[in-house]
Coordinates of C-alpha atoms in Angstrom, one line a residue:
M1 CA 236.1 193.1 101.2
A2 CA 235.3 192.0 104.7
T3 CA 234.0 188.6 103.5
S4 CA 237.2 188.0 101.4
L5 CA 239.3 188.9 104.4
V6 CA 237.5 186.5 106.7
S7 CA 237.7 183.7 104.2
W8 CA 241.5 184.3 104.1
I9 CA 241.9 183.7 107.8
P10 CA 243.1 180.1 108.5
Q11 CA 240.3 178.0 109.9
H12 CA 242.2 176.7 112.9
Y13 CA 243.1 180.2 114.0
K14 CA 239.6 181.5 113.4
Y15 CA 238.0 178.7 115.5
A16 CA 240.5 179.2 118.3
F17 CA 239.9 182.9 118.4
E18 CA 236.1 182.5 118.4
A19 CA 236.3 179.9 121.1
C20 CA 238.2 182.3 123.4
A21 CA 235.9 185.2 122.5
L22 CA 232.7 183.2 123.3
A23 CA 234.2 181.8 126.5
S24 CA 235.2 185.2 127.7
L25 CA 231.7 186.6 126.8
N26 CA 230.1 183.7 128.7
N27 CA 232.2 184.4 131.8
G28 CA 231.2 188.1 131.6
V29 CA 227.4 187.7 131.3
G30 CA 227.0 184.7 133.6
N31 CA 224.7 181.7 133.3
G32 CA 221.5 181.4 131.4
N33 CA 222.9 181.6 127.8
H34 CA 224.3 179.4 125.1
F35 CA 227.7 180.9 124.9
E36 CA 229.4 178.2 126.9
K37 CA 228.1 175.5 124.6
Q38 CA 229.0 177.5 121.5
A39 CA 232.5 178.1 122.9
L40 CA 233.1 174.4 123.5
G41 CA 231.9 173.7 120.0
K42 CA 234.4 176.2 118.5
Y43 CA 237.1 174.8 120.7
T44 CA 236.4 171.3 119.5
K45 CA 236.7 172.5 115.9
A46 CA 239.8 174.4 116.7
L47 CA 241.5 171.3 118.1
S48 CA 240.6 169.3 115.1
T49 CA 241.7 171.8 112.5
T50 CA 244.9 172.7 114.4
F51 CA 245.8 169.0 114.6
A52 CA 245.3 168.8 110.8
A53 CA 247.4 172.0 110.3
L54 CA 250.2 170.4 112.4
R55 CA 250.4 167.5 110.1
D56 CA 251.5 169.8 107.2
P57 CA 255.2 170.8 107.8
E58 CA 254.8 174.1 106.1
V59 CA 251.4 175.1 107.6
A60 CA 252.7 174.1 111.1
K61 CA 255.4 176.8 110.9
E62 CA 253.0 179.6 110.0
D63 CA 252.2 182.4 112.5
A64 CA 248.5 181.4 112.5
T65 CA 249.3 177.9 113.7
L66 CA 251.4 179.1 116.6
A67 CA 248.8 181.7 117.5
A68 CA 246.1 179.1 117.4
V69 CA 248.0 176.9 119.9
L70 CA 248.5 179.8 122.2
L71 CA 244.8 180.6 122.0
L72 CA 243.9 177.0 122.9
G73 CA 246.0 177.4 126.0
L74 CA 244.2 180.7 126.8
F75 CA 240.9 178.9 126.4
E76 CA 241.8 176.3 129.0
N77 CA 242.7 179.1 131.5
I78 CA 239.5 181.0 131.1
T79 CA 237.1 178.0 131.1
A80 CA 238.6 175.3 133.4
K81 CA 236.2 174.1 136.0
T82 CA 238.1 171.1 137.3
M83 CA 241.8 170.5 137.6
G84 CA 241.5 167.7 135.1
M85 CA 240.3 170.1 132.5
L86 CA 243.3 172.4 132.9
A87 CA 245.4 171.4 129.8
W88 CA 247.2 174.7 129.6
G89 CA 250.5 173.0 130.1
S90 CA 250.2 170.6 127.1
H91 CA 249.3 173.5 124.8
I92 CA 252.3 175.5 126.0
E93 CA 254.6 172.5 125.5
G94 CA 253.2 172.3 121.9
A95 CA 253.8 176.0 121.4
I96 CA 257.4 175.6 122.6
Q97 CA 258.0 172.8 120.1
L98 CA 256.5 174.9 117.3
A99 CA 258.8 177.9 118.2
K100 CA 261.8 175.5 118.0
A101 CA 260.7 174.2 114.6
R102 CA 260.2 177.7 113.2
G103 CA 263.8 178.6 114.0
R104 CA 265.5 182.0 113.9
K105 CA 263.6 183.0 110.7
Q106 CA 260.5 183.8 112.8
L107 CA 262.4 186.7 114.4
Q108 CA 262.7 188.6 111.1
T109 CA 259.1 189.9 111.3
K110 CA 257.5 192.0 113.9
V111 CA 254.6 189.5 114.4
G112 CA 257.0 186.6 114.5
L113 CA 259.2 188.3 117.1
N114 CA 256.2 189.2 119.3
M115 CA 254.9 185.7 119.2
F116 CA 258.3 184.2 120.0
I117 CA 258.5 186.5 123.1
A118 CA 255.0 185.4 124.0
V119 CA 256.0 181.8 123.8
R120 CA 259.1 182.5 125.8
T121 CA 257.1 184.1 128.6
Q122 CA 254.7 181.2 128.8
M123 CA 257.6 178.8 128.7
I124 CA 259.2 180.5 131.7
I125 CA 256.0 180.3 133.7
H126 CA 255.6 176.6 132.7
S127 CA 259.2 175.8 133.6
L128 CA 259.0 177.6 137.0
S129 CA 255.6 175.9 137.7
T130 CA 256.5 172.3 136.8
S131 CA 260.2 171.9 137.6
K132 CA 260.7 171.1 133.9
S133 CA 263.9 172.6 132.5
P134 CA 263.6 174.8 129.4
G135 CA 264.1 172.7 126.3
M136 CA 266.8 175.0 124.8
D137 CA 269.8 176.9 126.1
V138 CA 269.2 180.4 127.5
S139 CA 271.1 182.0 124.7
W140 CA 268.7 180.4 122.1
W141 CA 265.7 181.9 123.8
I142 CA 267.2 185.4 124.3
E143 CA 269.7 186.0 121.4
D144 CA 268.2 188.2 118.6
A145 CA 264.9 188.3 120.4
V146 CA 265.3 191.4 122.5
R147 CA 262.5 194.0 122.5
D148 CA 263.5 195.6 125.8
R149 CA 266.9 194.8 127.2
H150 CA 265.9 195.1 130.8
A151 CA 262.9 192.8 130.3
S152 CA 265.0 190.3 128.3
E153 CA 267.6 190.3 131.0
C154 CA 264.9 189.5 133.6
Q155 CA 263.7 186.6 131.4
R156 CA 267.3 185.4 131.0
L157 CA 267.6 185.2 134.8
C158 CA 264.2 183.4 135.1
I159 CA 265.2 180.9 132.5
K160 CA 268.3 180.1 134.5
V161 CA 266.1 179.7 137.6
G162 CA 264.0 177.2 135.7
E163 CA 267.2 175.3 134.8
L164 CA 268.3 175.3 138.4
R165 CA 264.9 174.1 139.7
G166 CA 264.8 171.2 137.2
E167 CA 268.3 170.2 138.2
A168 CA 267.6 170.5 141.9
N169 CA 264.5 168.5 141.6
R170 CA 266.3 165.7 139.8
L171 CA 269.1 165.8 142.3
L172 CA 267.0 165.8 145.5
T173 CA 264.7 163.0 144.3
T174 CA 267.2 160.6 142.8
V175 CA 270.6 160.6 144.4
P176 CA 271.4 158.8 147.7
R177 CA 272.6 160.8 150.7
T178 CA 276.4 160.2 150.5
P179 CA 279.3 162.6 151.3
D180 CA 280.0 163.2 147.6
N181 CA 276.4 163.9 146.9
M182 CA 276.2 166.2 149.9
E183 CA 279.0 168.3 148.3
I184 CA 277.0 168.5 145.1
V185 CA 273.9 169.6 147.0
I186 CA 275.9 172.2 148.9
D187 CA 277.2 173.5 145.6
M188 CA 273.6 173.8 144.4
I189 CA 272.9 176.0 147.4
R190 CA 275.8 178.3 146.4
R191 CA 274.7 178.5 142.8
C192 CA 271.1 179.4 143.9
Q193 CA 272.5 182.1 146.2
A194 CA 274.6 183.5 143.4
Q195 CA 271.6 183.5 141.1
D196 CA 269.5 185.2 143.7
Q197 CA 272.1 187.8 144.1
A198 CA 272.1 188.4 140.3
C199 CA 268.3 188.8 140.4
A200 CA 268.7 191.3 143.3
S201 CA 271.3 193.2 141.3
W202 CA 268.8 193.5 138.3
C203 CA 266.4 195.3 140.6
K204 CA 269.0 197.9 141.5
N205 CA 270.0 198.8 137.9
L206 CA 266.8 199.8 136.2
P207 CA 265.8 203.0 134.4
D208 CA 263.0 205.2 135.7
Y209 CA 260.3 203.7 133.5
F210 CA 261.0 200.3 135.1
Q211 CA 260.9 201.4 138.7
C212 CA 258.0 200.8 141.0
K213 CA 256.9 203.5 143.4
T214 CA 254.9 203.5 146.6
A215 CA 251.8 205.6 145.9
T216 CA 250.0 205.3 149.3
W217 CA 249.6 203.3 152.4
E218 CA 246.3 201.6 153.4
D219 CA 245.3 200.2 156.7
N220 CA 241.5 199.8 156.2
V221 CA 239.9 196.4 155.7
P222 CA 236.2 196.9 155.0
N223 CA 234.1 195.1 157.7
G224 CA 237.3 193.2 158.6
D225 CA 236.7 190.9 155.6
Y226 CA 240.0 190.1 153.9
T227 CA 238.3 188.1 151.2
K228 CA 236.6 191.2 149.8
A229 CA 239.3 193.8 150.5
E230 CA 240.9 195.2 147.4
V231 CA 244.0 196.2 149.2
Y232 CA 246.0 194.3 151.9
P233 CA 247.0 196.6 154.8
G234 CA 250.4 198.2 154.0
R235 CA 251.9 199.9 151.1
V236 CA 250.4 200.1 147.6
D237 CA 252.9 200.3 144.7
V238 CA 252.4 201.7 141.2
Y239 CA 254.2 200.9 137.9
N240 CA 254.6 202.6 134.6
D241 CA 252.3 200.0 133.0
L242 CA 250.9 196.5 133.3
W243 CA 253.8 195.0 131.3
V244 CA 256.4 196.4 133.7
A245 CA 254.5 195.0 136.7
T246 CA 254.3 191.6 135.1
I247 CA 258.0 191.5 134.5
W248 CA 258.7 192.5 138.1
N249 CA 256.4 189.7 139.5
M250 CA 258.0 187.1 137.2
L251 CA 261.4 187.9 138.7
R252 CA 259.9 187.9 142.3
C253 CA 258.5 184.4 141.7
G254 CA 261.9 183.3 140.4
R255 CA 263.6 184.6 143.5
I256 CA 261.1 182.8 145.7
I257 CA 261.8 179.6 143.9
L258 CA 265.6 180.0 144.4
N259 CA 265.1 180.5 148.1
S260 CA 262.8 177.5 148.2
I261 CA 265.5 175.4 146.5
I262 CA 268.1 176.7 149.1
V263 CA 265.8 175.6 152.0
R264 CA 265.2 172.2 150.3
C265 CA 268.9 171.6 149.8
A266 CA 269.7 172.7 153.4
A267 CA 267.1 170.3 154.7
W268 CA 268.5 167.4 152.6
V269 CA 272.0 168.0 153.8
C270 CA 271.2 168.5 157.5
A271 CA 268.6 165.8 158.0
P272 CA 267.6 164.6 160.5
V273 CA 268.3 167.9 162.1
D274 CA 265.4 170.4 161.8
Y275 CA 266.2 172.5 158.8
R276 CA 264.3 175.4 160.3
T277 CA 267.3 175.9 162.7
T278 CA 269.7 176.5 159.8
P279 CA 271.0 180.0 158.8
E280 CA 270.0 179.1 155.2
Y281 CA 266.4 178.8 156.3
A282 CA 266.5 182.1 158.3
N283 CA 267.9 184.0 155.4
A284 CA 265.5 182.4 152.8
A285 CA 262.5 183.0 155.0
R286 CA 263.4 186.6 155.6
T287 CA 264.0 187.2 151.9
T288 CA 260.8 185.4 150.9
V289 CA 258.6 187.3 153.4
D290 CA 259.9 190.6 151.9
I291 CA 259.2 189.5 148.3
V292 CA 255.7 188.3 149.2
T293 CA 255.1 191.8 150.5
D294 CA 256.3 193.2 147.2
V295 CA 253.9 191.0 145.2
I296 CA 251.0 191.8 147.4
S297 CA 251.7 195.5 147.1
S298 CA 251.5 195.2 143.3
V299 CA 248.1 193.6 143.1
P300 CA 245.9 196.7 143.6
Y301 CA 247.6 198.4 140.6
Q302 CA 247.2 195.4 138.3
L303 CA 243.6 194.8 139.3
G304 CA 242.5 198.4 138.6
W305 CA 242.3 199.8 142.1
F306 CA 243.8 203.1 140.9
S307 CA 241.1 203.6 138.2
K308 CA 239.1 205.7 140.6
R309 CA 242.2 207.1 142.4
R310 CA 244.0 208.8 139.5
D311 CA 245.2 211.6 141.8
L312 CA 247.5 209.1 143.4
L313 CA 248.9 208.1 140.0
E314 CA 249.4 211.7 139.1
R315 CA 251.3 212.4 142.3
A316 CA 253.5 209.4 141.5
N317 CA 253.8 210.7 137.9
L318 CA 252.8 207.3 136.4
S319 CA 250.1 206.0 134.1
T320 CA 247.2 203.6 134.6
F321 CA 246.9 200.9 132.0
A322 CA 248.5 200.5 128.6
C323 CA 245.2 200.0 126.8
G324 CA 241.4 200.2 127.1
E325 CA 239.3 202.2 129.5
D326 CA 240.9 202.6 132.9
D327 CA 237.7 202.1 134.8
S328 CA 236.8 198.8 133.3
S329 CA 237.6 195.4 134.7
K330 CA 240.9 194.1 133.4
G331 CA 240.8 190.5 132.3
L332 CA 244.3 190.7 130.9
S333 CA 245.7 192.0 134.1
G334 CA 243.8 189.3 136.0
Y335 CA 245.3 186.7 133.7
F336 CA 248.8 187.8 134.3
M337 CA 248.3 188.2 138.1
T338 CA 246.8 184.8 138.6
W339 CA 250.1 182.9 138.6
P340 CA 252.0 185.1 141.1
L341 CA 249.0 185.1 143.4
A342 CA 248.6 181.3 143.2
F343 CA 252.3 180.9 143.7
I344 CA 252.6 182.9 146.9
H345 CA 249.3 181.4 148.2
S346 CA 251.1 178.0 148.6
L347 CA 254.1 179.4 150.6
D348 CA 254.8 178.4 154.2
Y349 CA 255.7 181.9 155.1
L350 CA 252.3 183.7 154.7
T351 CA 250.2 184.8 157.6
D352 CA 246.6 183.6 157.9
S353 CA 245.3 187.1 156.9
Q354 CA 247.7 187.3 153.9
R355 CA 246.6 183.8 152.7
T356 CA 242.9 184.7 153.1
W357 CA 243.4 188.0 151.2
V358 CA 245.3 186.3 148.3
R359 CA 242.6 183.6 148.1
G360 CA 240.0 186.4 147.9
R361 CA 241.9 188.1 145.0
L362 CA 242.1 184.8 143.1
Q363 CA 238.3 184.3 143.6
Y364 CA 237.8 187.9 142.3
I365 CA 239.9 187.2 139.2
G366 CA 238.0 183.9 138.6
S367 CA 234.5 185.2 139.2
Q368 CA 234.7 188.9 138.0
L369 CA 237.5 189.0 135.5
G370 CA 236.7 185.7 133.7
V371 CA 239.9 183.7 134.4
R372 CA 238.2 180.5 135.7
Y373 CA 241.3 178.6 136.5
A374 CA 242.1 181.1 139.3
L375 CA 239.1 179.6 141.2
L376 CA 240.7 176.1 140.8
L377 CA 244.0 177.3 142.3
T378 CA 242.3 178.5 145.5
Q379 CA 241.4 174.8 146.2
L380 CA 245.0 173.6 146.3
N381 CA 245.9 173.0 149.9
I382 CA 249.7 172.7 149.6
R383 CA 252.6 174.3 151.4
I384 CA 256.0 175.1 149.8
P385 CA 258.8 174.3 150.6
S386 CA 257.8 172.1 153.6
M387 CA 255.8 169.6 151.6
L388 CA 258.6 169.3 149.0
I389 CA 261.0 168.7 151.8
F390 CA 258.8 166.0 153.3
R391 CA 258.7 164.4 149.9
D392 CA 262.4 164.6 149.4
G393 CA 262.9 162.9 152.8
L394 CA 260.5 160.1 151.9
I395 CA 262.6 159.4 148.8
T396 CA 266.1 159.6 150.2
R397 CA 265.8 157.9 153.6
P398 CA 265.3 154.2 153.9
F399 CA 261.7 153.1 154.8
G400 CA 260.9 151.0 157.8
I401 CA 257.7 149.2 158.7
P402 CA 254.6 151.4 158.8
G403 CA 254.8 151.9 162.6
D404 CA 258.4 153.0 162.4
F405 CA 257.6 155.4 159.5
E406 CA 254.8 157.0 161.4
R407 CA 256.9 157.5 164.5
Q408 CA 259.8 158.9 162.4
A409 CA 257.5 161.2 160.4
S410 CA 255.8 162.4 163.6
K411 CA 259.2 163.1 165.2
A412 CA 260.6 164.8 162.1
S413 CA 257.6 167.1 161.8
R414 CA 257.8 168.3 165.4
P415 CA 259.3 171.8 165.5
T416 CA 262.2 172.5 167.8
P417 CA 261.9 175.1 170.6
S418 CA 264.0 177.6 168.5
F419 CA 261.4 177.3 165.7
Y420 CA 258.6 178.1 168.1
A421 CA 260.4 181.2 169.1
S422 CA 261.3 182.3 165.6
P423 CA 259.7 185.6 164.5
L424 CA 260.0 184.5 160.8
V425 CA 257.1 182.0 160.9
P426 CA 253.7 182.8 162.2
Q427 CA 252.8 180.8 165.3
H428 CA 249.4 179.8 164.1
E429 CA 251.0 178.3 161.0
T430 CA 253.2 175.9 163.1
A431 CA 250.3 173.8 164.2
E432 CA 248.8 173.7 160.7
K433 CA 252.0 172.5 159.1
A434 CA 252.5 169.9 161.8
K435 CA 249.0 168.7 161.1
L436 CA 249.6 168.5 157.4
D437 CA 252.8 166.5 158.0
Q438 CA 251.0 164.1 160.2
E439 CA 248.2 163.7 157.6
A440 CA 250.8 162.9 154.9
A441 CA 252.4 160.3 157.1
S442 CA 249.0 158.8 157.8
V443 CA 248.2 158.5 154.1
F444 CA 251.5 156.9 153.4
T445 CA 251.0 154.4 156.2
K446 CA 247.6 153.4 154.9
A447 CA 249.2 152.9 151.4
M448 CA 251.6 150.3 152.8
K449 CA 249.1 148.3 154.9
P450 CA 248.2 145.5 155.5
S451 CA 251.7 144.2 154.8
N452 CA 254.7 145.2 156.9
N453 CA 256.9 145.3 153.8
V454 CA 257.2 148.3 151.6
D455 CA 255.2 147.8 148.4
E456 CA 257.5 149.7 145.9
R457 CA 254.7 150.1 143.4
R458 CA 252.3 151.7 145.8
T459 CA 255.1 153.8 147.3
K460 CA 256.0 155.1 143.9
T461 CA 252.4 155.8 143.0
W462 CA 251.9 157.8 146.2
L463 CA 255.1 159.8 145.6
E464 CA 254.1 160.6 142.0
F465 CA 250.7 161.8 143.4
Q466 CA 252.6 164.1 145.8
H467 CA 254.7 165.4 142.9
V468 CA 251.6 166.2 140.9
T469 CA 249.9 168.1 143.7
T470 CA 253.1 170.1 144.6
T471 CA 253.9 171.1 141.0
T472 CA 250.5 172.2 139.8
I473 CA 251.2 175.9 140.2

């Protein structure tokens, strides 16, 4: 019976599943075994057989084919050692195309509905990470695919955020600065503010099982080492289960993106005046700092800190995890926590200790929970939204000769006295951001030498490189 069942399983799905299983096993037991080589062999076979399945119009629409593509994306996340190996995005784009081809019929079965929701979730993360607008209208992704109306409404809001980010990115990197275009950008600010308000309203109208609660407050950092601390000093929140916590953090990242767009648009409109003196920046920074605190407060719960502190959960009248042994390391929770952590790691608004702690949690997920790409994300030295604002400025303002550009960039990156006095931005971050701005200007200057004329091809190449490095997460 078992043999006949195995023989019935489609080969491309079987190979993809085995590749992920072996890769996860390899990450768990460490070096000195052949699991990594075996996993890569299974992955190669999975790619080949999945490609063959996709060439058959009927097989391409089967559940097993979509599942195989999702597993291939998972394999990339748990095995990637270099940024070039991280092909998760291409697999997710493939899964999105398959979901479209499968149509509404896939929603008629429980498996089909669950897989559609899985693709939708990955699509949202991909859209928010890369500034690529969702391929279909919001209603197509949500209609008839509701398992929980509160979670679906959250995803509806986040899909809209993805659309706004894609539109804002095209707007700020293509249109010239004219009075008419300034009105369009100002309208974008208003739309983002309205969407952020809608997200905030979602948080206030939830049933008890969707609420998060503060279980305790912690102020201890063992040996003063933030990289090893399980909890960042402050409050520690608990949730009904891992799924609820993941939905919350998706919305939080969406709100951070909205406020980042608002700051970018304000900087575009008010240039060359320092955008950090605008009320839009002050409000966005304040909101983002609060949201970052919320994300950080959710991490201990998702990474199993409460498994040995169940009394705190009982007092909060909440559960631990939805499946498995509570005292075991949670690879799934680490997988879902990686993106929010990597996302806030890149923000301008973090303090040094927060950034160090977040980097430590990513390293823990990568080394202990088997999600290797978390280690890659700790290597990204980017700051959002300041680097995107710098890029927007390079595109929209006319370029002079290298010497002029360097002087303008140096002048533009110098904070105003009011910024130095602002309590919203840590003082030790000011010098770091100024240094990064200067380094970016220096790289651009070198790209244009030895000629005093702007080489459009080299300029475009450099800007594309900046786009890649600032949309990786």
